[in-house]
Amino acid sequence: MISNKMKVLVANSSTIRAMFEEGKRLANLYGAENVYDFSLGNPNVVPPDAVKEAIVDIVNEENPNVLHGYMNNSGYEDVRDTVATYLNNKYALNLGTANIVMTCGAAGGLNIILKTLLNPDDEIIVFAPFFGEYSNYVNNFDGKLVIVPPDTTTFEPNMEALKAALTSRTKAVIINSPNNPTGVIYSDSALKQLAAILEEAQKTFNTSIYLISDEPYREIAYDHATVPYPVHYYKNTFIGYSYSKSLSLPGERIGYIVVPSEVDDFNDIMGALNVANRILGFVNAPSLFQKVIGKCIESEVDVSIYARNRDLLYNHLTSIGFDCIKPKGAFYLFPKALTADDRAFCEVAKQFNLLLVPGSSFGCPGYVRLAYCISYEQIERSLPAFSKLATHYNSN
Ligand code: PLP
């Protein structure tokens, strides 16, 4: 018999499975090219050639016992050193090997951070709309997820609601910019306000409150937008980075955590992250892909492909009456549904072969998420379906 905790989680994940099954059913009926699946955040832009070249070179050059062997649970020291030096040059930081832990993507990173920090019933604050997996990750360590309601005019953190949510049990606040699902990049002024509020709360409660910046989309930014580096704003910051989107490598499970030396209880935290990586069963981030990162640290995917997709979809949707903030990053649009019930709206969209994700899955009912990391041609083909969906609502 499976655990009571897992029974609930399995039941909750049935929505995603149902969406996947529906996509397959529609593709069988109408042909894959006539089904417009905007439900998955799986990058369609190919990894840079440098990644393939690095894999071949590493496999040919390295001693196989070293390359495929166990290592320090925080990762290869030479790779952590390369990551630290790269970040120092890019963001004017003062990091070394000891500040970096290589992880199994952002998901692995977040889980070892939460394992490191949480006692049962400790509170983790998130801002709606948020990546739904946060609630599972917090639940893994018996923490309590506290959801700050959205500011739907900007989709930046709602500062007044944050102040009301902070308590003596607040262990950390998670932010995600560029954001999944809104595509918003948190501004310099938002980060300043956020930092001031957290400083104040630390004094009031005499606690350490950590800011966890979940950054798989840091490199996916458009129109020359800059993505502020949270370490410059608030001392107690963890950065959770991933190459899943920035190098289109989600299946390879590779990323890292940055913990600056100034963070409260730094030595204990680094020791705990190292042990958490081991005992959660990650043991260490994949060795071959750590080495790939060491060689490809300067590589990038072609973000202009996503920018072109964004423009095509955003321009069409807004021209037919959808209300939507123009995303500055990530590869999602988050328009308001054309009726208050976002789940019902997604069901109706399926009648036009459009697969969308309800905003309720991100703690933000009334909206829908569209992942535009699919081909430009497929988005072009989908536009008449969106027009028919809008007409359906306008004429009813
Ligand atoms: N955080 C956010 C906001 C995401 O959108 C995702 C994946 O889509 C993740 C974390 C997990 O990414 P990874 O593949 O690096 O574990």
PDB file of C-alpha atoms in Angstrom, residues 195-296:
ATOM      1  CA  ALA A 195      15.160  43.201   0.387  1.00  0.00           C
ATOM      2  CA  ALA A 196      14.087  46.079   2.681  1.00  0.00           C
ATOM      3  CA  ILE A 197      10.988  44.163   3.794  1.00  0.00           C
ATOM      4  CA  LEU A 198      12.998  41.007   4.522  1.00  0.00           C
ATOM      5  CA  GLU A 199      15.693  42.961   6.434  1.00  0.00           C
ATOM      6  CA  GLU A 200      12.990  44.533   8.541  1.00  0.00           C
ATOM      7  CA  ALA A 201      11.302  41.184   9.226  1.00  0.00           C
ATOM      8  CA  GLN A 202      14.632  39.603  10.258  1.00  0.00           C
ATOM      9  CA  LYS A 203      15.024  42.369  12.844  1.00  0.00           C
ATOM     10  CA  THR A 204      11.417  42.127  14.048  1.00  0.00           C
ATOM     11  CA  PHE A 205      11.518  38.363  14.537  1.00  0.00           C
ATOM     12  CA  ASN A 206      15.233  38.075  15.302  1.00  0.00           C
ATOM     13  CA  THR A 207      15.571  35.272  12.724  1.00  0.00           C
ATOM     14  CA  SER A 208      17.385  34.595   9.473  1.00  0.00           C
ATOM     15  CA  ILE A 209      15.034  34.719   6.499  1.00  0.00           C
ATOM     16  CA  TYR A 210      16.608  33.365   3.315  1.00  0.00           C
ATOM     17  CA  LEU A 211      15.771  34.499  -0.194  1.00  0.00           C
ATOM     18  CA  ILE A 212      15.861  31.591  -2.655  1.00  0.00           C
ATOM     19  CA  SER A 213      16.109  32.822  -6.232  1.00  0.00           C
ATOM     20  CA  ASP A 214      15.034  30.061  -8.629  1.00  0.00           C
ATOM     21  CA  GLU A 215      16.644  30.997 -11.950  1.00  0.00           C
ATOM     22  CA  PRO A 216      16.239  28.463 -14.759  1.00  0.00           C
ATOM     23  CA  TYR A 217      15.218  31.291 -17.138  1.00  0.00           C
ATOM     24  CA  ARG A 218      17.952  33.839 -16.274  1.00  0.00           C
ATOM     25  CA  GLU A 219      19.400  33.694 -19.818  1.00  0.00           C
ATOM     26  CA  ILE A 220      16.012  33.689 -21.587  1.00  0.00           C
ATOM     27  CA  ALA A 221      15.476  37.463 -21.666  1.00  0.00           C
ATOM     28  CA  TYR A 222      14.326  39.651 -24.583  1.00  0.00           C
ATOM     29  CA  ASP A 223      14.657  43.196 -25.862  1.00  0.00           C
ATOM     30  CA  HIS A 224      18.058  43.601 -24.101  1.00  0.00           C
ATOM     31  CA  ALA A 225      16.335  43.344 -20.720  1.00  0.00           C
ATOM     32  CA  THR A 226      18.691  42.882 -17.768  1.00  0.00           C
ATOM     33  CA  VAL A 227      17.863  40.406 -15.046  1.00  0.00           C
ATOM     34  CA  PRO A 228      19.074  41.867 -11.727  1.00  0.00           C
ATOM     35  CA  TYR A 229      21.272  39.528  -9.627  1.00  0.00           C
ATOM     36  CA  PRO A 230      19.559  39.138  -6.208  1.00  0.00           C
ATOM     37  CA  VAL A 231      22.857  38.620  -4.341  1.00  0.00           C
ATOM     38  CA  HIS A 232      23.511  42.362  -4.829  1.00  0.00           C
ATOM     39  CA  TYR A 233      20.298  43.282  -3.009  1.00  0.00           C
ATOM     40  CA  TYR A 234      20.004  40.972  -0.026  1.00  0.00           C
ATOM     41  CA  LYS A 235      22.704  39.250   2.017  1.00  0.00           C
ATOM     42  CA  ASN A 236      20.900  35.988   2.851  1.00  0.00           C
ATOM     43  CA  THR A 237      20.388  34.917  -0.764  1.00  0.00           C
ATOM     44  CA  PHE A 238      20.687  31.501  -2.401  1.00  0.00           C
ATOM     45  CA  ILE A 239      20.733  31.317  -6.212  1.00  0.00           C
ATOM     46  CA  GLY A 240      19.375  28.102  -7.747  1.00  0.00           C
ATOM     47  CA  TYR A 241      20.498  27.922 -11.380  1.00  0.00           C
ATOM     48  CA  SER A 242      19.827  25.372 -14.095  1.00  0.00           C
ATOM     49  CA  TYR A 243      20.993  24.606 -17.629  1.00  0.00           C
ATOM     50  CA  SER A 244      17.651  22.974 -18.499  1.00  0.00           C
ATOM     51  CA  LYS A 245      16.512  26.057 -20.437  1.00  0.00           C
ATOM     52  CA  SER A 246      19.679  28.134 -20.846  1.00  0.00           C
ATOM     53  CA  LEU A 247      21.406  25.307 -22.789  1.00  0.00           C
ATOM     54  CA  SER A 248      18.222  23.289 -23.609  1.00  0.00           C
ATOM     55  CA  LEU A 249      19.369  20.304 -21.512  1.00  0.00           C
ATOM     56  CA  PRO A 250      16.385  19.462 -19.248  1.00  0.00           C
ATOM     57  CA  GLY A 251      16.890  15.699 -19.483  1.00  0.00           C
ATOM     58  CA  GLU A 252      20.528  15.889 -18.413  1.00  0.00           C
ATOM     59  CA  ARG A 253      19.726  17.280 -14.926  1.00  0.00           C
ATOM     60  CA  ILE A 254      22.461  19.839 -14.474  1.00  0.00           C
ATOM     61  CA  GLY A 255      22.597  23.119 -12.561  1.00  0.00           C
ATOM     62  CA  TYR A 256      24.175  24.676  -9.479  1.00  0.00           C
ATOM     63  CA  ILE A 257      23.512  26.569  -6.267  1.00  0.00           C
ATOM     64  CA  VAL A 258      25.370  29.735  -5.298  1.00  0.00           C
ATOM     65  CA  VAL A 259      25.665  30.605  -1.605  1.00  0.00           C
ATOM     66  CA  PRO A 260      27.722  33.748  -0.950  1.00  0.00           C
ATOM     67  CA  SER A 261      30.078  33.555   2.063  1.00  0.00           C
ATOM     68  CA  GLU A 262      28.191  36.394   3.813  1.00  0.00           C
ATOM     69  CA  VAL A 263      25.035  34.283   4.231  1.00  0.00           C
ATOM     70  CA  ASP A 264      24.150  33.565   7.909  1.00  0.00           C
ATOM     71  CA  ASP A 265      25.514  30.191   9.103  1.00  0.00           C
ATOM     72  CA  PHE A 266      27.461  29.804   5.845  1.00  0.00           C
ATOM     73  CA  ASN A 267      29.700  26.901   6.929  1.00  0.00           C
ATOM     74  CA  ASP A 268      26.823  24.881   8.383  1.00  0.00           C
ATOM     75  CA  ILE A 269      24.763  25.522   5.257  1.00  0.00           C
ATOM     76  CA  MET A 270      27.462  24.389   2.845  1.00  0.00           C
ATOM     77  CA  GLY A 271      28.057  21.236   4.887  1.00  0.00           C
ATOM     78  CA  ALA A 272      24.322  20.517   4.990  1.00  0.00           C
ATOM     79  CA  LEU A 273      23.834  21.067   1.242  1.00  0.00           C
ATOM     80  CA  ASN A 274      26.634  18.606   0.556  1.00  0.00           C
ATOM     81  CA  VAL A 275      25.063  15.962   2.798  1.00  0.00           C
ATOM     82  CA  ALA A 276      21.564  16.677   1.465  1.00  0.00           C
ATOM     83  CA  ASN A 277      22.791  16.071  -2.101  1.00  0.00           C
ATOM     84  CA  ARG A 278      24.048  12.672  -0.955  1.00  0.00           C
ATOM     85  CA  ILE A 279      21.205  11.496   1.237  1.00  0.00           C
ATOM     86  CA  LEU A 280      18.380  12.602  -1.019  1.00  0.00           C
ATOM     87  CA  GLY A 281      19.903  10.136  -3.438  1.00  0.00           C
ATOM     88  CA  PHE A 282      21.235  12.613  -5.986  1.00  0.00           C
ATOM     89  CA  VAL A 283      24.722  11.790  -4.573  1.00  0.00           C
ATOM     90  CA  ASN A 284      26.206  14.299  -7.026  1.00  0.00           C
ATOM     91  CA  ALA A 285      25.199  16.075 -10.223  1.00  0.00           C
ATOM     92  CA  PRO A 286      25.868  13.979 -13.378  1.00  0.00           C
ATOM     93  CA  SER A 287      29.624  13.852 -13.880  1.00  0.00           C
ATOM     94  CA  LEU A 288      29.774  14.069 -17.696  1.00  0.00           C
ATOM     95  CA  PHE A 289      27.487  17.099 -17.762  1.00  0.00           C
ATOM     96  CA  GLN A 290      29.407  18.854 -15.003  1.00  0.00           C
ATOM     97  CA  LYS A 291      32.434  18.588 -17.287  1.00  0.00           C
ATOM     98  CA  VAL A 292      30.352  19.808 -20.256  1.00  0.00           C
ATOM     99  CA  ILE A 293      29.392  22.893 -18.246  1.00  0.00           C
ATOM    100  CA  GLY A 294      33.070  23.431 -17.441  1.00  0.00           C
ATOM    101  CA  LYS A 295      33.777  23.638 -21.184  1.00  0.00           C
ATOM    102  CA  CYS A 296      30.583  25.410 -22.309  1.00  0.00           C
TER     103      CYS A 296
END
